[in-house]
Coordinates of C-alpha atoms in Angstrom, one line a residue:
Chain A
M21 CA 6.1 -2.0 28.2
K22 CA 9.4 -0.2 27.5
I23 CA 9.7 0.6 23.8
S24 CA 12.7 1.9 21.9
I25 CA 12.2 3.7 18.5
I26 CA 15.3 3.9 16.4
K27 CA 15.5 6.1 13.3
I28 CA 18.1 5.7 10.6
G29 CA 18.6 7.7 7.4
G30 CA 20.7 7.9 4.3
N31 CA 24.0 8.0 6.2
V32 CA 23.4 4.4 7.1
I33 CA 21.1 3.1 4.3
D34 CA 23.3 4.3 1.5
F35 CA 26.3 2.2 2.6
P36 CA 25.7 -1.6 2.6
D37 CA 28.5 -2.2 5.1
K38 CA 27.1 0.4 7.6
L39 CA 23.6 -0.9 7.1
E40 CA 24.8 -4.5 7.8
E41 CA 26.7 -3.4 10.9
F42 CA 23.7 -1.3 12.1
L43 CA 21.2 -4.2 11.6
D44 CA 23.5 -6.4 13.6
Q45 CA 23.5 -3.9 16.5
F46 CA 19.7 -3.4 16.1
S47 CA 19.2 -7.2 16.4
K48 CA 21.0 -7.1 19.7
F49 CA 19.3 -4.0 21.0
P50 CA 17.4 -5.1 24.1
G51 CA 13.6 -5.0 24.6
K52 CA 10.7 -4.0 22.4
K53 CA 11.8 -1.9 19.4
I54 CA 10.7 -0.2 16.3
L55 CA 12.9 0.8 13.3
V56 CA 12.0 3.9 11.2
H57 CA 14.0 4.5 8.1
G58 CA 14.2 7.3 5.5
G59 CA 15.5 7.0 2.0
G60 CA 18.8 8.5 1.2
I61 CA 20.3 8.9 -2.2
M62 CA 18.9 5.7 -3.6
A63 CA 15.5 7.3 -4.5
S64 CA 17.3 10.1 -6.4
R65 CA 19.5 7.6 -8.2
F66 CA 16.6 5.4 -9.3
G67 CA 14.5 8.5 -10.1
E68 CA 17.3 9.9 -12.4
S69 CA 17.6 6.5 -14.2
L70 CA 13.8 6.8 -14.8
G71 CA 14.2 10.4 -16.0
V72 CA 12.6 11.7 -12.8
M73 CA 15.0 14.5 -11.6
P74 CA 15.0 15.3 -7.9
E75 CA 13.9 18.9 -7.2
M76 CA 14.8 20.2 -3.8
I77 CA 13.7 23.5 -2.1
D78 CA 15.4 24.3 1.2
G79 CA 16.7 20.7 1.5
R80 CA 13.2 19.3 1.0
R81 CA 12.3 17.1 -1.9
I82 CA 9.5 18.3 -4.1
T83 CA 7.3 15.3 -4.6
D84 CA 5.5 15.3 -7.9
K85 CA 3.4 12.2 -9.0
D86 CA 6.4 10.5 -10.6
T87 CA 8.7 11.2 -7.6
L88 CA 6.0 9.8 -5.3
D89 CA 6.0 6.6 -7.3
V90 CA 9.8 6.4 -7.1
V91 CA 10.0 7.0 -3.3
T92 CA 7.2 4.5 -2.8
M93 CA 9.1 1.9 -4.8
V94 CA 12.4 2.6 -3.2
Y95 CA 11.5 3.3 0.4
A96 CA 8.5 0.9 0.9
G97 CA 9.8 -1.7 -1.6
L98 CA 13.5 -2.0 -2.1
I99 CA 14.9 -0.6 1.1
N100 CA 12.1 -1.8 3.5
K101 CA 11.9 -5.3 2.2
N102 CA 15.7 -5.8 2.1
I103 CA 16.0 -4.6 5.7
V104 CA 13.2 -7.0 6.7
A105 CA 14.9 -9.9 4.9
K106 CA 18.3 -9.1 6.5
L107 CA 16.7 -8.8 10.0
Q108 CA 14.9 -12.2 9.4
A109 CA 18.3 -13.7 8.7
L110 CA 19.4 -12.4 12.1
R111 CA 16.3 -14.1 13.6
V112 CA 14.6 -10.7 14.3
N113 CA 10.9 -11.2 13.4
A114 CA 10.6 -8.0 11.4
I115 CA 7.5 -6.8 9.6
G116 CA 7.9 -3.9 7.1
M117 CA 5.2 -1.3 7.0
T118 CA 4.2 2.2 5.8
G119 CA 1.9 4.5 7.7
A120 CA -0.9 3.3 5.3
D121 CA -0.7 -0.3 6.6
G122 CA -3.1 -0.8 9.4
N123 CA -3.9 3.0 9.0
V124 CA -1.0 3.6 11.5
I125 CA -0.3 7.2 10.3
R126 CA -2.7 9.5 8.5
S127 CA -1.4 12.6 7.0
I128 CA -2.7 15.5 5.0
K129 CA -1.1 16.7 1.8
R130 CA 0.9 19.8 2.8
P131 CA -1.1 22.9 2.0
V132 CA 0.5 25.2 -0.6
K133 CA 1.9 28.3 1.0
G134 CA 4.3 29.9 -1.5
I135 CA 6.0 26.5 -2.2
D136 CA 4.0 23.5 -3.5
Y137 CA 5.8 20.5 -2.0
G138 CA 3.5 18.2 -4.0
Y139 CA 2.7 14.8 -2.4
V140 CA 4.2 15.5 0.9
G141 CA 2.3 14.5 4.0
D142 CA 2.1 16.3 7.3
I143 CA 1.1 13.9 10.1
E144 CA -2.4 14.3 11.4
D145 CA -3.3 11.1 13.3
V146 CA -1.4 8.2 14.7
D147 CA -3.1 4.9 15.6
T148 CA -0.7 2.6 17.3
K149 CA -3.2 -0.3 17.9
L150 CA -1.6 -2.5 15.3
I151 CA 2.0 -1.6 16.4
K152 CA 1.1 -2.5 20.0
H153 CA -0.4 -5.9 18.8
L154 CA 2.7 -6.6 16.8
L155 CA 5.1 -5.7 19.6
S156 CA 3.1 -7.9 22.0
F157 CA 3.6 -10.9 19.6
D158 CA 7.3 -10.1 19.5
L159 CA 7.2 -8.8 16.0
I160 CA 9.5 -5.8 15.2
P161 CA 7.8 -3.1 13.0
V162 CA 10.1 -1.5 10.4
L163 CA 8.5 1.7 9.1
S164 CA 9.3 3.4 5.9
A165 CA 8.7 7.1 5.4
I166 CA 5.4 6.8 3.5
T167 CA 2.0 7.6 4.9
H168 CA -1.5 8.1 3.4
D169 CA -4.4 10.5 3.7
Q170 CA -7.0 7.7 4.2
Q171 CA -8.6 8.8 0.9
G172 CA -6.4 6.6 -1.2
Q173 CA -3.4 8.8 -1.6
L174 CA 0.1 7.9 -0.5
L175 CA 2.2 10.7 0.8
N176 CA 6.0 11.2 1.2
T177 CA 6.6 11.9 4.9
N178 CA 9.7 13.0 6.9
A179 CA 11.1 9.9 8.7
D180 CA 12.1 12.0 11.8
S181 CA 8.5 13.2 12.1
I182 CA 7.2 9.6 11.8
A183 CA 9.6 8.4 14.6
S184 CA 8.6 11.3 16.8
A185 CA 4.9 10.9 16.2
L186 CA 5.0 7.2 17.0
A187 CA 7.1 7.9 20.1
T188 CA 4.7 10.5 21.5
N189 CA 1.6 8.4 20.8
L190 CA 3.1 5.3 22.4
A191 CA 4.4 7.4 25.3
K192 CA 0.8 7.9 26.5
E193 CA 0.8 4.3 27.8
H194 CA 4.4 3.1 27.7
E195 CA 8.0 4.1 28.6
V196 CA 9.4 5.2 25.2
N197 CA 13.0 6.2 24.3
L198 CA 13.8 7.7 20.9
Y199 CA 17.1 7.1 19.1
Y200 CA 18.1 9.3 16.1
C201 CA 21.1 8.0 14.2
F202 CA 22.8 10.8 12.3
N203 CA 26.2 11.7 10.8
K204 CA 27.8 13.0 14.0
S205 CA 28.8 11.3 17.3
G206 CA 26.3 13.5 19.1
V207 CA 25.8 17.2 20.0
L208 CA 29.4 18.4 20.0
L209 CA 31.0 21.2 22.1
D210 CA 33.4 21.7 19.2
E211 CA 31.8 20.7 15.9
K212 CA 35.2 19.9 14.4
N213 CA 36.0 17.5 17.2
E214 CA 34.0 14.2 17.2
N215 CA 35.3 13.5 20.7
S216 CA 33.7 16.6 22.2
I217 CA 30.3 14.9 22.7
I218 CA 28.0 16.6 25.2
P219 CA 26.8 13.6 27.1
L220 CA 23.5 15.1 28.5
I221 CA 21.4 18.0 27.5
N222 CA 18.3 19.2 29.4
E223 CA 16.3 22.4 29.0
D224 CA 18.6 24.5 31.1
I225 CA 21.7 23.3 29.5
Y226 CA 20.1 23.7 26.1
E227 CA 19.3 27.4 26.8
E228 CA 22.9 28.0 27.9
L229 CA 24.4 26.3 24.9
K230 CA 22.3 28.3 22.5
Q231 CA 23.3 31.6 24.2
E232 CA 26.9 30.6 24.0
N233 CA 26.4 29.7 20.3
V234 CA 27.7 26.2 20.8
I235 CA 24.4 24.9 19.4
H236 CA 23.3 26.7 16.3
S237 CA 21.8 26.4 12.8
G238 CA 20.8 22.9 11.8
M239 CA 21.1 21.5 15.3
I240 CA 18.4 23.8 16.7
P241 CA 15.4 22.3 14.9
K242 CA 16.7 18.8 15.8
L243 CA 16.9 19.6 19.5
D244 CA 13.6 21.6 19.4
N245 CA 12.0 18.4 18.0
A246 CA 13.6 16.3 20.7
F247 CA 12.4 18.6 23.5
E248 CA 8.9 18.6 22.0
A249 CA 8.9 14.8 22.1
L250 CA 10.0 15.0 25.7
Q251 CA 7.3 17.4 26.6
K252 CA 4.8 15.0 25.1
G253 CA 6.0 12.2 27.4
V254 CA 8.9 10.6 25.7
N255 CA 11.4 9.4 28.3
H256 CA 14.7 10.3 26.6
V257 CA 16.0 11.1 23.2
W258 CA 19.4 9.9 22.1
I259 CA 21.3 11.3 19.1
G260 CA 24.5 9.9 17.8
K261 CA 26.1 7.6 15.2
A262 CA 24.5 4.4 14.2
E263 CA 27.6 2.4 15.0
N264 CA 27.5 3.6 18.6
L265 CA 23.8 2.7 19.2
L266 CA 24.4 -0.4 21.2
L267 CA 27.0 1.3 23.5
S268 CA 24.2 3.6 24.6
T269 CA 22.3 0.6 26.2
K270 CA 25.5 -0.3 28.2
G271 CA 25.7 3.0 30.0
K272 CA 28.7 4.0 27.9
L273 CA 29.2 7.5 26.5
S274 CA 28.1 6.9 22.9
G275 CA 26.1 10.0 22.0
T276 CA 24.0 12.8 23.5
I277 CA 21.1 11.9 25.7
I278 CA 18.4 14.6 25.8
E279 CA 16.2 14.7 28.9
R280 CA 13.7 17.2 30.1
H281 CA 15.0 17.8 33.6
R282 CA 18.3 17.8 35.4
Y283 CA 19.3 14.5 36.9
D284 CA 19.5 16.2 40.4
L285 CA 15.8 17.0 40.2
Y286 CA 14.8 13.3 40.3
Chain B
M30 CA -12.8 -19.1 11.2
K31 CA -13.9 -19.1 7.5
I32 CA -11.2 -17.5 5.3
S33 CA -11.3 -16.4 1.7
I34 CA -8.0 -16.0 -0.2
I35 CA -8.4 -14.0 -3.4
K36 CA -5.6 -13.8 -6.0
I37 CA -5.4 -11.1 -8.7
G38 CA -2.8 -10.7 -11.5
G39 CA -1.8 -8.4 -14.3
N40 CA -5.2 -8.5 -16.0
V41 CA -6.6 -6.5 -13.0
I42 CA -3.5 -4.6 -11.8
D43 CA -2.5 -3.2 -15.1
F44 CA -5.8 -1.4 -15.6
P45 CA -6.6 1.3 -13.0
D46 CA -10.4 1.2 -13.7
K47 CA -10.5 -2.6 -13.3
L48 CA -8.4 -2.4 -10.1
E49 CA -10.6 0.2 -8.6
E50 CA -13.7 -1.9 -9.5
F51 CA -12.1 -5.0 -8.1
L52 CA -11.0 -3.3 -4.8
D53 CA -14.6 -2.1 -4.4
Q54 CA -15.9 -5.6 -4.7
F55 CA -13.1 -6.9 -2.5
S56 CA -14.1 -4.4 0.2
K57 CA -17.7 -5.8 0.1
F58 CA -16.6 -9.5 0.1
P59 CA -17.9 -11.0 3.3
G60 CA -15.9 -12.6 6.1
K61 CA -12.2 -12.9 6.8
K62 CA -10.1 -12.4 3.6
I63 CA -6.6 -12.2 2.2
L64 CA -5.6 -10.6 -1.0
V65 CA -2.6 -12.0 -3.0
H66 CA -1.4 -10.0 -6.0
G67 CA 1.2 -10.5 -8.7
G68 CA 2.8 -7.9 -10.8
G69 CA 1.8 -7.6 -14.4
I70 CA 3.4 -5.5 -17.1
M71 CA 4.3 -2.7 -14.7
A72 CA 7.5 -4.4 -13.6
S73 CA 8.6 -4.9 -17.2
R74 CA 7.8 -1.3 -18.0
F75 CA 9.8 0.2 -15.1
G76 CA 12.6 -2.3 -15.7
E77 CA 12.9 -1.2 -19.3
S78 CA 13.0 2.4 -18.3
L79 CA 15.9 1.5 -16.0
G80 CA 17.6 -0.4 -18.7
V81 CA 16.7 -3.8 -17.2
M82 CA 15.2 -5.9 -20.0
P83 CA 12.8 -8.6 -19.1
E84 CA 14.0 -12.1 -20.1
M85 CA 11.4 -14.8 -20.3
I86 CA 11.8 -18.6 -20.7
D87 CA 8.6 -20.6 -21.0
G88 CA 6.5 -17.7 -19.8
R89 CA 8.6 -17.3 -16.7
R90 CA 10.7 -14.3 -15.9
I91 CA 14.4 -14.8 -15.4
T92 CA 15.2 -12.8 -12.3
D93 CA 18.7 -11.5 -12.2
K94 CA 19.8 -9.1 -9.4
D95 CA 18.6 -6.0 -11.2
T96 CA 15.3 -7.6 -12.1
L97 CA 14.8 -8.7 -8.5
D98 CA 15.3 -5.1 -7.4
V99 CA 12.7 -3.9 -9.9
V100 CA 10.1 -6.5 -9.0
T101 CA 10.7 -5.8 -5.3
M102 CA 10.2 -2.1 -5.9
V103 CA 7.1 -2.5 -8.1
Y104 CA 5.3 -5.4 -6.4
A105 CA 6.1 -4.8 -2.7
G106 CA 6.3 -1.0 -3.1
L107 CA 4.3 0.7 -5.8
I108 CA 1.5 -1.9 -6.3
N109 CA 1.2 -3.2 -2.8
K110 CA 1.1 0.2 -1.1
N111 CA -1.2 1.7 -3.6
I112 CA -3.6 -1.2 -3.1
V113 CA -3.4 -0.7 0.7
A114 CA -4.0 3.0 0.5
K115 CA -7.1 2.4 -1.8
L116 CA -8.4 -0.2 0.5
Q117 CA -7.9 2.1 3.5
A118 CA -10.0 4.7 1.7
L119 CA -12.8 2.0 1.4
R120 CA -12.4 1.5 5.2
V121 CA -10.8 -1.9 4.8
N122 CA -8.0 -2.1 7.4
A123 CA -5.4 -3.5 5.0
I124 CA -1.8 -4.3 5.8
G125 CA 0.6 -4.9 2.9
M126 CA 3.2 -7.7 3.2
T127 CA 5.7 -9.9 1.5
G128 CA 6.5 -13.4 2.5
A129 CA 9.6 -12.0 4.3
D130 CA 7.5 -10.0 6.7
G131 CA 6.8 -12.0 9.8
N132 CA 8.7 -14.8 8.1
V133 CA 5.3 -15.9 6.6
I134 CA 6.8 -17.6 3.5
R135 CA 10.2 -19.1 3.3
S136 CA 11.4 -20.2 -0.1
I137 CA 14.6 -21.6 -1.6
K138 CA 16.3 -20.2 -4.7
R139 CA 15.3 -22.5 -7.5
P140 CA 18.1 -25.0 -8.2
V141 CA 19.6 -24.7 -11.6
K142 CA 18.5 -27.6 -13.8
G143 CA 19.2 -26.6 -17.4
I144 CA 17.6 -23.2 -16.9
D145 CA 18.9 -20.7 -14.3
Y146 CA 15.8 -18.8 -13.3
G147 CA 17.9 -16.6 -11.0
Y148 CA 16.4 -15.1 -7.9
V149 CA 13.2 -17.1 -8.1
G150 CA 11.8 -18.8 -5.0
D151 CA 10.2 -22.2 -4.6
I152 CA 8.1 -22.2 -1.4
E153 CA 9.4 -24.4 1.4
D154 CA 7.7 -23.3 4.6
V155 CA 4.6 -21.4 5.4
D156 CA 4.0 -19.9 8.9
T157 CA 0.6 -18.3 9.2
K158 CA 0.9 -17.3 12.8
L159 CA 1.1 -13.6 12.0
I160 CA -1.7 -13.9 9.3
K161 CA -4.0 -15.5 11.9
H162 CA -3.2 -12.8 14.4
L163 CA -3.9 -10.1 11.9
L164 CA -7.2 -11.7 10.8
S165 CA -8.3 -12.0 14.4
F166 CA -7.8 -8.2 14.8
D167 CA -9.8 -7.6 11.7
L168 CA -6.8 -6.6 9.6
I169 CA -6.8 -7.7 5.9
P170 CA -3.4 -9.0 4.7
V171 CA -2.4 -8.0 1.2
L172 CA 0.5 -10.1 0.0
S173 CA 2.8 -9.3 -2.9
A174 CA 4.6 -12.1 -4.8
I175 CA 8.0 -11.7 -3.0
T176 CA 9.3 -14.2 -0.4
H177 CA 12.7 -14.7 1.3
D178 CA 15.1 -17.5 2.1
Q179 CA 15.6 -16.5 5.8
Q180 CA 19.2 -15.9 5.0
G181 CA 18.7 -12.4 3.9
Q182 CA 17.8 -13.0 0.3
L183 CA 14.5 -11.8 -1.2
L184 CA 13.1 -14.1 -4.0
N185 CA 10.6 -13.5 -6.7
T186 CA 7.8 -16.0 -6.3
N187 CA 4.7 -17.1 -8.3
A188 CA 1.6 -15.4 -6.8
D189 CA -0.7 -18.4 -7.6
S190 CA 1.7 -20.6 -5.6
I191 CA 1.7 -18.1 -2.7
A192 CA -2.1 -18.1 -2.6
S193 CA -2.3 -21.9 -2.7
A194 CA 0.4 -22.3 -0.1
L195 CA -1.4 -19.9 2.3
A196 CA -4.7 -21.6 1.6
T197 CA -3.5 -25.2 2.3
N198 CA -1.6 -24.1 5.5
L199 CA -4.6 -22.2 6.9
A200 CA -6.9 -25.1 5.9
K201 CA -5.4 -27.2 8.6
E202 CA -7.4 -25.3 11.1
H203 CA -9.9 -23.3 9.2
E204 CA -12.5 -23.5 6.4
V205 CA -10.6 -21.9 3.4
N206 CA -11.9 -21.0 0.0
L207 CA -9.5 -19.9 -2.8
Y208 CA -10.5 -17.5 -5.6
Y209 CA -8.3 -17.1 -8.7
C210 CA -9.2 -14.1 -10.8
F211 CA -8.0 -14.6 -14.4
N212 CA -8.8 -13.4 -17.9
K213 CA -11.7 -15.7 -18.6
S214 CA -15.2 -16.1 -17.1
G215 CA -14.3 -19.5 -15.8
V216 CA -13.5 -22.9 -17.3
L217 CA -15.4 -22.8 -20.6
L218 CA -17.0 -25.6 -22.5
D219 CA -16.3 -23.6 -25.7
E220 CA -13.2 -21.4 -25.2
K221 CA -14.5 -18.9 -27.7
N222 CA -17.8 -18.4 -25.8
E223 CA -17.5 -16.6 -22.5
N224 CA -21.1 -17.7 -21.7
S225 CA -20.3 -21.4 -21.8
I226 CA -19.0 -21.5 -18.2
I227 CA -18.8 -24.9 -16.6
P228 CA -20.3 -24.1 -13.2
L229 CA -18.9 -27.0 -11.2
I230 CA -15.9 -29.3 -11.7
N231 CA -15.0 -32.2 -9.5
E232 CA -12.4 -34.9 -10.0
D233 CA -14.7 -37.1 -12.1
I234 CA -15.9 -34.3 -14.3
Y235 CA -12.3 -33.1 -14.7
E236 CA -11.2 -36.5 -16.0
E237 CA -14.1 -36.6 -18.5
L238 CA -13.4 -33.1 -19.7
K239 CA -9.8 -33.8 -20.2
Q240 CA -10.6 -37.0 -22.2
E241 CA -13.0 -35.0 -24.4
N242 CA -10.2 -32.4 -24.8
V243 CA -12.5 -29.7 -23.5
I244 CA -9.8 -28.9 -21.0
H245 CA -6.4 -28.7 -22.4
S246 CA -3.0 -26.9 -22.5
G247 CA -2.8 -24.0 -20.1
M248 CA -5.9 -24.9 -18.2
I249 CA -4.5 -28.2 -17.1
P250 CA -1.8 -27.0 -14.7
K251 CA -4.3 -24.4 -13.3
L252 CA -6.8 -27.2 -12.5
D253 CA -4.1 -29.6 -11.3
N254 CA -3.0 -26.9 -8.8
A255 CA -6.7 -26.4 -7.8
F256 CA -7.2 -30.1 -7.1
E257 CA -3.9 -30.3 -5.2
A258 CA -5.2 -27.5 -2.9
L259 CA -8.4 -29.4 -2.5
Q260 CA -6.6 -32.6 -1.6
K261 CA -4.7 -30.6 1.0
G262 CA -7.9 -29.5 2.7
V263 CA -9.1 -26.4 0.9
N264 CA -12.9 -26.3 0.7
H265 CA -13.4 -25.0 -2.8
V266 CA -11.5 -23.2 -5.5
W267 CA -13.2 -20.6 -7.7
I268 CA -11.8 -19.3 -11.0
G269 CA -13.3 -16.5 -13.0
K270 CA -13.2 -12.9 -13.8
A271 CA -12.4 -10.3 -11.1
E272 CA -15.5 -8.3 -12.0
N273 CA -17.7 -11.4 -11.1
L274 CA -16.1 -12.1 -7.8
L275 CA -18.9 -10.8 -5.6
L276 CA -21.6 -12.6 -7.6
S277 CA -20.0 -15.8 -6.4
T278 CA -20.8 -15.1 -2.8
K279 CA -24.5 -14.6 -3.8
G280 CA -25.0 -18.0 -5.2
K281 CA -25.0 -16.7 -8.7
L282 CA -23.2 -18.4 -11.6
S283 CA -20.1 -16.2 -11.9
G284 CA -17.3 -18.6 -12.6
T285 CA -16.2 -22.2 -12.1
I286 CA -16.3 -23.7 -8.7
I287 CA -13.9 -26.6 -8.3
E288 CA -14.7 -29.1 -5.6
R289 CA -13.2 -32.5 -4.8
H290 CA -16.3 -34.6 -4.8
R291 CA -19.7 -34.7 -6.5
Y292 CA -22.4 -32.9 -4.7
D293 CA -24.5 -36.1 -4.5
L294 CA -21.8 -37.7 -2.4
Y295 CA -22.4 -35.3 0.4

């Protein structure tokens, strides 16, 4: 079975038009597929209305008990179920889930080392039995960024990590491709020029681009994660804009494909 | 396959201790089972914090757009996912859902006849394919009281109606029993005496009890719904307190069993 895992975040979810356009493309995306979504600004907005102020350290949300309730409501409730309803309208038989449902993703509350992130989960175990059953019945899992510790506690968990953990687990038995939608057209040669997409990156090219300082700062952890997924058996990782997702299946230059080896080694 | 469908409402969900005790009993409840839950006061509480005031007509919530967002967040997010996590801790392989997931329950927005209930769904179609798959894989579906119209719109839907619609659909192929947990020990001969439970009601007894005015007002629609489910093939309907649920499986007097015919007709 060939499986595509597609991750979207706030830069799609926060804009109704973009979300609609993305879901239309997702509905046409060929083959078995899984959607993973994060939260975006909606959780902060609802939290603020409830008097729960977002506290961020190093770009990460500190998840106290009230914030956990807010993200559970917004991610697993409002966003997840609206995505499911919209996909059902497009005749995609979606089923919304968290990592707690079917015990798909078990995490542990992040240990306190200097910073107490609160109810944030670091993924420990992935059990894709349910996911595989659902895919075999032509259901499309839609996962929100909530997991659990199997002791009754929900945990706020990074959506990129969920996509990657699912991908590497499923890659043990299946051909898995991972698609990260983000706010740029891909990895760019010139970060000010959205047309300067680097179409293909492998380990050798990555090393060169880092040495030449073309790839730096925030892009490095993203690509390190991508290569980690490839090392664990994922076939390729694509990063680009949500609106170009479908082009990538048509062999068109639509973003950056990350592969482990050079093409000429095949 | 023998399937039990158990419905809980605010009188369980609103009290953490009662919910914990109920989930423990639910985990021990024998055989294939489905949990259906409503909302309770939590939706009103969160709504008020967000400046969304609950508007009720004849005990029914008027669901405007903001209220729909609140119930979606609270029912399908906060309550549903916390129940799933707690069941997973009890090693019950729960999967939380709405009627939109897997297109299990399609509703239509209630037509305006005098009162505009807003985004309230009246159930049109039930498709239990996914539910049956899940049960056959030993997963335990946990449904919140949200459905969809298959045109992208989520709809707030009565949890009793969801339980009953699932039960009558599954009863076409399976032996289905329906359990409604509510705030009394059962149908009472003397409504002020919780020990005066009527253990068994069939159509003949129901007629007598109505004529003698033992059963009146709010209990009548409840029992009418129960008999409707029986007429559509449900095996028996139990009503009683959540804390007595497990007794009912041990042949103990724990609530009222509603059956279509007298025992002596069997």
